[in-house]
GROMACS .gro file of C-alpha atoms in nm:
model
  397
    1UNK     CA    1  -0.001   0.000   0.002
    2UNK     CA    2   0.112   0.361  -0.063
    3UNK     CA    3   0.217   0.553   0.244
    4UNK     CA    4   0.085   0.892   0.342
    5UNK     CA    5   0.408   1.077   0.285
    6UNK     CA    6   0.334   1.441   0.198
    7UNK     CA    7   0.451   1.591   0.525
    8UNK     CA    8   0.742   1.353   0.561
    9UNK     CA    9   0.864   1.441   0.211
   10UNK     CA   10   0.847   1.812   0.273
   11UNK     CA   11   1.058   1.775   0.584
   12UNK     CA   12   1.300   1.540   0.397
   13UNK     CA   13   1.341   1.776   0.112
   14UNK     CA   14   1.407   2.061   0.355
   15UNK     CA   15   1.680   1.854   0.516
   16UNK     CA   16   1.823   1.776   0.172
   17UNK     CA   17   1.875   2.147   0.108
   18UNK     CA   18   2.145   2.156   0.367
   19UNK     CA   19   2.384   1.973   0.134
   20UNK     CA   20   2.328   2.221  -0.153
   21UNK     CA   21   2.294   2.545   0.040
   22UNK     CA   22   2.600   2.679  -0.139
   23UNK     CA   23   2.466   2.619  -0.487
   24UNK     CA   24   2.556   2.902  -0.731
   25UNK     CA   25   2.219   3.011  -0.862
   26UNK     CA   26   2.380   3.244  -1.110
   27UNK     CA   27   2.477   2.945  -1.335
   28UNK     CA   28   2.185   2.831  -1.542
   29UNK     CA   29   2.201   2.449  -1.567
   30UNK     CA   30   2.089   2.338  -1.911
   31UNK     CA   31   1.895   2.011  -1.897
   32UNK     CA   32   1.761   1.778  -2.175
   33UNK     CA   33   1.495   1.524  -2.101
   34UNK     CA   34   1.204   1.330  -2.246
   35UNK     CA   35   1.047   1.313  -1.896
   36UNK     CA   36   0.924   1.665  -1.955
   37UNK     CA   37   0.554   1.704  -1.940
   38UNK     CA   38   0.452   2.058  -1.848
   39UNK     CA   39   0.371   1.948  -1.499
   40UNK     CA   40   0.700   1.770  -1.448
   41UNK     CA   41   0.899   2.053  -1.599
   42UNK     CA   42   0.729   2.322  -1.380
   43UNK     CA   43   0.762   2.115  -1.071
   44UNK     CA   44   1.135   2.058  -1.122
   45UNK     CA   45   1.205   2.423  -1.208
   46UNK     CA   46   1.024   2.539  -0.896
   47UNK     CA   47   1.175   2.285  -0.655
   48UNK     CA   48   1.520   2.342  -0.795
   49UNK     CA   49   1.485   2.709  -0.735
   50UNK     CA   50   1.390   2.650  -0.372
   51UNK     CA   51   1.712   2.444  -0.342
   52UNK     CA   52   1.929   2.721  -0.481
   53UNK     CA   53   1.951   2.614  -0.849
   54UNK     CA   54   1.850   2.780  -1.168
   55UNK     CA   55   1.771   2.533  -1.446
   56UNK     CA   56   1.664   2.553  -1.807
   57UNK     CA   57   1.442   2.259  -1.926
   58UNK     CA   58   1.214   2.256  -2.230
   59UNK     CA   59   0.869   2.096  -2.181
   60UNK     CA   60   0.724   1.850  -2.435
   61UNK     CA   61   0.571   2.129  -2.645
   62UNK     CA   62   0.930   2.203  -2.750
   63UNK     CA   63   1.102   1.865  -2.720
   64UNK     CA   64   0.882   1.550  -2.730
   65UNK     CA   65   1.024   1.201  -2.689
   66UNK     CA   66   1.364   1.037  -2.630
   67UNK     CA   67   1.479   1.070  -2.992
   68UNK     CA   68   1.407   1.446  -3.004
   69UNK     CA   69   1.573   1.500  -2.663
   70UNK     CA   70   1.898   1.321  -2.750
   71UNK     CA   71   1.915   1.476  -3.094
   72UNK     CA   72   1.860   1.827  -2.960
   73UNK     CA   73   2.135   1.780  -2.704
   74UNK     CA   74   2.373   1.650  -2.965
   75UNK     CA   75   2.297   1.934  -3.211
   76UNK     CA   76   2.294   2.221  -2.966
   77UNK     CA   77   2.604   2.115  -2.768
   78UNK     CA   78   2.494   2.327  -2.467
   79UNK     CA   79   2.375   2.063  -2.231
   80UNK     CA   80   2.499   2.018  -1.871
   81UNK     CA   81   2.282   1.721  -1.781
   82UNK     CA   82   2.043   1.463  -1.927
   83UNK     CA   83   1.780   1.259  -1.746
   84UNK     CA   84   1.514   1.027  -1.861
   85UNK     CA   85   1.567   0.828  -2.186
   86UNK     CA   86   1.605   0.450  -2.132
   87UNK     CA   87   1.864   0.171  -2.150
   88UNK     CA   88   1.865   0.172  -2.530
   89UNK     CA   89   1.952   0.539  -2.546
   90UNK     CA   90   2.187   0.531  -2.244
   91UNK     CA   91   2.383   0.241  -2.386
   92UNK     CA   92   2.436   0.441  -2.701
   93UNK     CA   93   2.509   0.759  -2.507
   94UNK     CA   94   2.762   0.604  -2.272
   95UNK     CA   95   2.910   0.412  -2.563
   96UNK     CA   96   2.983   0.729  -2.755
   97UNK     CA   97   2.730   0.699  -3.035
   98UNK     CA   98   2.659   1.070  -3.039
   99UNK     CA   99   2.954   1.275  -3.161
  100UNK     CA  100   2.886   1.584  -2.946
  101UNK     CA  101   2.784   1.413  -2.626
  102UNK     CA  102   3.022   1.272  -2.362
  103UNK     CA  103   2.906   1.159  -2.022
  104UNK     CA  104   3.133   1.264  -1.734
  105UNK     CA  105   3.274   1.041  -1.475
  106UNK     CA  106   3.056   1.084  -1.166
  107UNK     CA  107   2.948   0.881  -0.861
  108UNK     CA  108   2.686   1.034  -0.637
  109UNK     CA  109   2.657   0.966  -0.271
  110UNK     CA  110   2.334   0.758  -0.330
  111UNK     CA  111   2.484   0.538  -0.609
  112UNK     CA  112   2.440   0.215  -0.413
  113UNK     CA  113   2.074   0.290  -0.347
  114UNK     CA  114   1.966   0.235  -0.713
  115UNK     CA  115   2.060  -0.136  -0.731
  116UNK     CA  116   2.106  -0.280  -1.077
  117UNK     CA  117   1.999   0.038  -1.254
  118UNK     CA  118   2.344   0.186  -1.304
  119UNK     CA  119   2.608   0.252  -1.564
  120UNK     CA  120   2.893   0.254  -1.307
  121UNK     CA  121   3.069   0.594  -1.287
  122UNK     CA  122   2.848   0.738  -1.557
  123UNK     CA  123   2.470   0.734  -1.506
  124UNK     CA  124   2.227   0.629  -1.235
  125UNK     CA  125   1.862   0.521  -1.234
  126UNK     CA  126   1.580   0.759  -1.140
  127UNK     CA  127   1.251   0.598  -1.242
  128UNK     CA  128   1.156   0.242  -1.331
  129UNK     CA  129   0.904   0.196  -1.611
  130UNK     CA  130   0.779  -0.120  -1.776
  131UNK     CA  131   0.529  -0.221  -2.038
  132UNK     CA  132   0.219  -0.403  -1.917
  133UNK     CA  133  -0.037  -0.613  -2.094
  134UNK     CA  134  -0.370  -0.562  -1.918
  135UNK     CA  135  -0.711  -0.727  -1.949
  136UNK     CA  136  -1.062  -0.686  -1.823
  137UNK     CA  137  -1.206  -0.990  -1.643
  138UNK     CA  138  -1.561  -0.859  -1.604
  139UNK     CA  139  -1.859  -0.896  -1.837
  140UNK     CA  140  -1.693  -0.659  -2.088
  141UNK     CA  141  -1.378  -0.870  -2.078
  142UNK     CA  142  -1.290  -1.234  -2.019
  143UNK     CA  143  -1.587  -1.304  -1.781
  144UNK     CA  144  -1.355  -1.429  -1.509
  145UNK     CA  145  -1.105  -1.616  -1.725
  146UNK     CA  146  -0.744  -1.553  -1.624
  147UNK     CA  147  -0.503  -1.480  -1.915
  148UNK     CA  148  -0.162  -1.647  -1.918
  149UNK     CA  149   0.079  -1.648  -2.215
  150UNK     CA  150   0.415  -1.795  -2.287
  151UNK     CA  151   0.516  -1.500  -2.511
  152UNK     CA  152   0.374  -1.155  -2.573
  153UNK     CA  153   0.304  -1.253  -2.930
  154UNK     CA  154   0.055  -1.514  -2.800
  155UNK     CA  155  -0.197  -1.231  -2.787
  156UNK     CA  156  -0.280  -1.294  -3.147
  157UNK     CA  157  -0.428  -1.633  -3.052
  158UNK     CA  158  -0.595  -1.529  -2.727
  159UNK     CA  159  -0.953  -1.527  -2.867
  160UNK     CA  160  -1.019  -1.169  -2.744
  161UNK     CA  161  -1.012  -0.830  -2.895
  162UNK     CA  162  -0.696  -0.630  -2.835
  163UNK     CA  163  -0.578  -0.273  -2.877
  164UNK     CA  164  -0.262  -0.187  -3.063
  165UNK     CA  165  -0.080   0.136  -3.126
  166UNK     CA  166  -0.114   0.331  -3.455
  167UNK     CA  167   0.238   0.439  -3.534
  168UNK     CA  168   0.594   0.301  -3.536
  169UNK     CA  169   0.766   0.577  -3.334
  170UNK     CA  170   0.760   0.676  -2.970
  171UNK     CA  171   0.917   0.538  -2.654
  172UNK     CA  172   0.612   0.344  -2.535
  173UNK     CA  173   0.543   0.203  -2.882
  174UNK     CA  174   0.904   0.092  -2.918
  175UNK     CA  175   0.897  -0.081  -2.581
  176UNK     CA  176   0.581  -0.271  -2.680
  177UNK     CA  177   0.761  -0.388  -2.985
  178UNK     CA  178   1.067  -0.479  -2.782
  179UNK     CA  179   0.845  -0.697  -2.557
  180UNK     CA  180   0.676  -0.857  -2.858
  181UNK     CA  181   1.013  -0.943  -3.034
  182UNK     CA  182   1.199  -1.073  -2.731
  183UNK     CA  183   1.102  -1.440  -2.800
  184UNK     CA  184   1.223  -1.423  -3.160
  185UNK     CA  185   1.579  -1.302  -3.119
  186UNK     CA  186   1.819  -1.467  -3.366
  187UNK     CA  187   2.166  -1.315  -3.394
  188UNK     CA  188   2.211  -1.498  -3.731
  189UNK     CA  189   1.896  -1.356  -3.883
  190UNK     CA  190   1.949  -1.090  -4.160
  191UNK     CA  191   1.613  -0.945  -4.054
  192UNK     CA  192   1.765  -0.722  -3.791
  193UNK     CA  193   1.859  -1.007  -3.560
  194UNK     CA  194   1.497  -1.119  -3.539
  195UNK     CA  195   1.361  -1.435  -3.696
  196UNK     CA  196   1.115  -1.395  -3.986
  197UNK     CA  197   0.865  -1.573  -3.766
  198UNK     CA  198   0.891  -1.283  -3.518
  199UNK     CA  199   0.812  -1.027  -3.787
  200UNK     CA  200   0.514  -1.234  -3.899
  201UNK     CA  201   0.383  -1.243  -3.544
  202UNK     CA  202   0.419  -0.870  -3.504
  203UNK     CA  203   0.236  -0.818  -3.834
  204UNK     CA  204  -0.048  -1.039  -3.699
  205UNK     CA  205  -0.056  -0.825  -3.388
  206UNK     CA  206  -0.105  -0.514  -3.610
  207UNK     CA  207  -0.352  -0.671  -3.846
  208UNK     CA  208  -0.576  -0.824  -3.584
  209UNK     CA  209  -0.562  -0.541  -3.341
  210UNK     CA  210  -0.799  -0.243  -3.289
  211UNK     CA  211  -0.674   0.117  -3.317
  212UNK     CA  212  -0.924   0.385  -3.223
  213UNK     CA  213  -0.700   0.691  -3.230
  214UNK     CA  214  -0.624   0.690  -2.853
  215UNK     CA  215  -0.268   0.784  -2.764
  216UNK     CA  216  -0.215   0.468  -2.558
  217UNK     CA  217  -0.421   0.158  -2.462
  218UNK     CA  218  -0.564   0.251  -2.128
  219UNK     CA  219  -0.880   0.432  -2.247
  220UNK     CA  220  -0.999   0.171  -2.497
  221UNK     CA  221  -0.975  -0.090  -2.214
  222UNK     CA  222  -1.140   0.148  -1.972
  223UNK     CA  223  -1.434   0.204  -2.200
  224UNK     CA  224  -1.471  -0.166  -2.271
  225UNK     CA  225  -1.394  -0.132  -2.639
  226UNK     CA  226  -1.141  -0.415  -2.616
  227UNK     CA  227  -1.071  -0.694  -2.365
  228UNK     CA  228  -0.688  -0.680  -2.377
  229UNK     CA  229  -0.456  -0.383  -2.407
  230UNK     CA  230  -0.107  -0.243  -2.333
  231UNK     CA  231  -0.002   0.045  -2.116
  232UNK     CA  232   0.304   0.175  -1.937
  233UNK     CA  233   0.342   0.131  -1.561
  234UNK     CA  234   0.400   0.491  -1.465
  235UNK     CA  235   0.065   0.665  -1.406
  236UNK     CA  236  -0.134   0.341  -1.431
  237UNK     CA  237  -0.270   0.358  -1.078
  238UNK     CA  238  -0.349   0.728  -1.117
  239UNK     CA  239  -0.537   0.649  -1.436
  240UNK     CA  240  -0.744   0.383  -1.265
  241UNK     CA  241  -0.821   0.619  -0.974
  242UNK     CA  242  -0.956   0.866  -1.234
  243UNK     CA  243  -1.108   0.605  -1.465
  244UNK     CA  244  -1.475   0.683  -1.387
  245UNK     CA  245  -1.430   1.028  -1.541
  246UNK     CA  246  -1.404   0.890  -1.892
  247UNK     CA  247  -1.613   0.572  -1.896
  248UNK     CA  248  -1.957   0.439  -1.787
  249UNK     CA  249  -1.791   0.108  -1.720
  250UNK     CA  250  -1.456   0.199  -1.562
  251UNK     CA  251  -1.170  -0.009  -1.436
  252UNK     CA  252  -1.189  -0.033  -1.059
  253UNK     CA  253  -0.932  -0.081  -0.792
  254UNK     CA  254  -0.562   0.015  -0.803
  255UNK     CA  255  -0.331  -0.199  -0.593
  256UNK     CA  256  -0.611  -0.443  -0.552
  257UNK     CA  257  -0.788  -0.463  -0.896
  258UNK     CA  258  -1.158  -0.541  -0.901
  259UNK     CA  259  -1.238  -0.595  -1.268
  260UNK     CA  260  -0.903  -0.609  -1.441
  261UNK     CA  261  -0.566  -0.783  -1.425
  262UNK     CA  262  -0.219  -0.819  -1.567
  263UNK     CA  263  -0.170  -1.081  -1.826
  264UNK     CA  264   0.071  -1.344  -1.683
  265UNK     CA  265   0.348  -1.375  -1.949
  266UNK     CA  266   0.624  -1.623  -1.881
  267UNK     CA  267   0.882  -1.419  -2.070
  268UNK     CA  268   0.819  -1.124  -1.838
  269UNK     CA  269   0.799  -0.772  -1.972
  270UNK     CA  270   1.037  -0.509  -2.105
  271UNK     CA  271   1.157  -0.283  -1.831
  272UNK     CA  272   1.336   0.035  -1.874
  273UNK     CA  273   1.491   0.272  -1.622
  274UNK     CA  274   1.521   0.650  -1.674
  275UNK     CA  275   1.870   0.757  -1.587
  276UNK     CA  276   2.060   1.068  -1.477
  277UNK     CA  277   2.399   1.164  -1.626
  278UNK     CA  278   2.621   1.470  -1.641
  279UNK     CA  279   2.756   1.592  -1.971
  280UNK     CA  280   3.112   1.711  -2.028
  281UNK     CA  281   3.008   2.059  -2.162
  282UNK     CA  282   3.284   2.244  -2.346
  283UNK     CA  283   3.380   2.573  -2.179
  284UNK     CA  284   3.220   2.507  -1.850
  285UNK     CA  285   3.443   2.604  -1.558
  286UNK     CA  286   3.530   2.378  -1.264
  287UNK     CA  287   3.312   2.591  -1.037
  288UNK     CA  288   3.013   2.561  -1.270
  289UNK     CA  289   3.067   2.186  -1.301
  290UNK     CA  290   3.048   2.162  -0.923
  291UNK     CA  291   2.712   2.338  -0.941
  292UNK     CA  292   2.589   2.079  -1.189
  293UNK     CA  293   2.712   1.796  -0.982
  294UNK     CA  294   2.542   1.946  -0.674
  295UNK     CA  295   2.211   1.957  -0.867
  296UNK     CA  296   2.246   1.594  -0.983
  297UNK     CA  297   2.324   1.491  -0.630
  298UNK     CA  298   2.015   1.669  -0.506
  299UNK     CA  299   1.780   1.559  -0.785
  300UNK     CA  300   1.872   1.193  -0.751
  301UNK     CA  301   1.856   1.183  -0.373
  302UNK     CA  302   1.605   0.963  -0.192
  303UNK     CA  303   1.408   1.259  -0.061
  304UNK     CA  304   1.365   1.434  -0.392
  305UNK     CA  305   1.297   1.114  -0.582
  306UNK     CA  306   1.038   1.011  -0.332
  307UNK     CA  307   0.872   1.355  -0.376
  308UNK     CA  308   0.888   1.320  -0.753
  309UNK     CA  309   0.737   0.968  -0.737
  310UNK     CA  310   0.461   1.082  -0.499
  311UNK     CA  311   0.376   1.381  -0.723
  312UNK     CA  312   0.377   1.188  -1.058
  313UNK     CA  313   0.271   0.833  -0.960
  314UNK     CA  314   0.601   0.681  -1.071
  315UNK     CA  315   0.826   0.421  -0.907
  316UNK     CA  316   1.182   0.525  -0.807
  317UNK     CA  317   1.490   0.326  -0.876
  318UNK     CA  318   1.625   0.460  -0.546
  319UNK     CA  319   1.530   0.192  -0.300
  320UNK     CA  320   1.539   0.432  -0.009
  321UNK     CA  321   1.293   0.650  -0.196
  322UNK     CA  322   1.054   0.362  -0.271
  323UNK     CA  323   1.056   0.262   0.093
  324UNK     CA  324   0.927   0.619   0.173
  325UNK     CA  325   0.637   0.575  -0.073
  326UNK     CA  326   0.527   0.211  -0.046
  327UNK     CA  327   0.490  -0.046   0.228
  328UNK     CA  328   0.556  -0.310  -0.036
  329UNK     CA  329   0.644  -0.320  -0.402
  330UNK     CA  330   0.335  -0.290  -0.626
  331UNK     CA  331   0.266  -0.598  -0.834
  332UNK     CA  332   0.340  -0.420  -1.164
  333UNK     CA  333   0.699  -0.375  -1.058
  334UNK     CA  334   0.753  -0.742  -0.954
  335UNK     CA  335   0.716  -0.886  -1.301
  336UNK     CA  336   1.004  -1.079  -1.468
  337UNK     CA  337   1.236  -0.833  -1.644
  338UNK     CA  338   1.330  -0.961  -1.995
  339UNK     CA  339   1.545  -0.655  -2.077
  340UNK     CA  340   1.822  -0.777  -1.852
  341UNK     CA  341   1.817  -1.139  -1.973
  342UNK     CA  342   2.113  -1.249  -2.184
  343UNK     CA  343   2.046  -1.312  -2.551
  344UNK     CA  344   2.159  -1.661  -2.655
  345UNK     CA  345   2.453  -1.658  -2.891
  346UNK     CA  346   2.572  -1.306  -2.781
  347UNK     CA  347   2.736  -1.148  -2.483
  348UNK     CA  348   2.463  -0.889  -2.463
  349UNK     CA  349   2.152  -0.860  -2.248
  350UNK     CA  350   1.834  -0.789  -2.433
  351UNK     CA  351   1.841  -0.409  -2.359
  352UNK     CA  352   2.184  -0.394  -2.526
  353UNK     CA  353   2.061  -0.611  -2.810
  354UNK     CA  354   1.770  -0.372  -2.870
  355UNK     CA  355   2.014  -0.082  -2.870
  356UNK     CA  356   2.225  -0.252  -3.129
  357UNK     CA  357   1.934  -0.331  -3.362
  358UNK     CA  358   1.669  -0.059  -3.291
  359UNK     CA  359   1.743   0.145  -3.600
  360UNK     CA  360   1.715  -0.167  -3.816
  361UNK     CA  361   1.383  -0.251  -3.653
  362UNK     CA  362   1.244   0.097  -3.715
  363UNK     CA  363   1.349   0.078  -4.073
  364UNK     CA  364   1.192  -0.267  -4.124
  365UNK     CA  365   0.857  -0.155  -3.978
  366UNK     CA  366   0.858   0.173  -4.167
  367UNK     CA  367   0.955   0.014  -4.498
  368UNK     CA  368   0.692  -0.259  -4.466
  369UNK     CA  369   0.419  -0.028  -4.346
  370UNK     CA  370   0.356  -0.163  -3.988
  371UNK     CA  371   0.111   0.015  -3.760
  372UNK     CA  372  -0.124   0.176  -4.009
  373UNK     CA  373  -0.371   0.411  -3.844
  374UNK     CA  374  -0.651   0.368  -4.109
  375UNK     CA  375  -0.770   0.011  -4.115
  376UNK     CA  376  -0.938   0.063  -4.451
  377UNK     CA  377  -0.592   0.153  -4.594
  378UNK     CA  378  -0.407  -0.139  -4.448
  379UNK     CA  379  -0.120  -0.263  -4.665
  380UNK     CA  380  -0.105  -0.611  -4.796
  381UNK     CA  381   0.082  -0.859  -4.588
  382UNK     CA  382   0.440  -0.892  -4.713
  383UNK     CA  383   0.556  -1.186  -4.905
  384UNK     CA  384   0.777  -1.315  -4.629
  385UNK     CA  385   0.966  -1.564  -4.835
  386UNK     CA  386   1.086  -1.314  -5.092
  387UNK     CA  387   1.196  -1.005  -4.901
  388UNK     CA  388   1.537  -0.838  -4.936
  389UNK     CA  389   1.629  -0.776  -4.569
  390UNK     CA  390   1.952  -0.600  -4.667
  391UNK     CA  391   1.735  -0.322  -4.813
  392UNK     CA  392   1.455  -0.332  -4.557
  393UNK     CA  393   1.697  -0.278  -4.265
  394UNK     CA  394   1.809   0.053  -4.423
  395UNK     CA  395   1.631   0.384  -4.416
  396UNK     CA  396   1.402   0.438  -4.714
  397UNK     CA  397   1.563   0.636  -4.991
   0.00000   0.00000   0.00000
């Protein structure tokens, strides 16, 4: 159960200010992030100011999504710090994929509190997210039947109506695809390291699914338009709490669901963590760098991360922060994590494998026409036995 923490967090954040009381507010810390809804951006600017920091952070009306955030940081070359993104992007960032971005060596005092969500000496986890497959089990759903799959792709044979996204791009959409393709990894396959069977299964998911124009899959499930759907973990409980506002037959119950459940999938699900890292900005003085480090130390601390999690219904990587928020770990964060499983035939875990192949996967889906928004204009299913994967894995000319 979630704790009543508001007063405790206020006191904790006040205490955390002691360590940053000497922050130089004259230096404007330039931040890039995809975790930048207007509410999050305003909250962080205001709380940072109280702690003695001045920050510059664009909300998602200016920069939307992880691709836009990392590209803007790389092009502008003015960033002090990046937070958000996910393992795929951070693997690329730490690995030097982006020519103008270098992550500084840095180890905060709370480094050991984030567990496995760490790029040692480089970046540290803030928020845990995963992709969920949900279903209704009431009269508008499975009528009491529990759903259990071996793989995510088994949804195409489940016998129920499911919701699917309507475009290739986007962090959430990509992570749904990552979960779907996990069971079909094949390092020898020319189809982006995924077996052709895997691409067939993903096509069936698109072809048989329902797309109603909703941004994500919660609302179609909440209305009862579909029996099975996908959604991201952050904000789920808040959405369920407010579900009656947008449906005559809403989902009920948060930590103890009354008419919905999580599909039990043996493979687990694709987790990501949003990380925090400091950029080596050209021309920044040592004194200014210390200000940036002080901000990162403050922002990733247990007290501030607990306040962030409480405000935005997210789950912190920082174990001390999560203990301030929850008496026990919510079920949605106890699922098997396929992103950290090793891919057979490689020395990479699945998150690293995704990072290595994500561009190819995007090109394949774009070139073949996956995720059409208009069902009446659905493309013909590809002739799987006669495809030139060497062309399909490249960007369209």
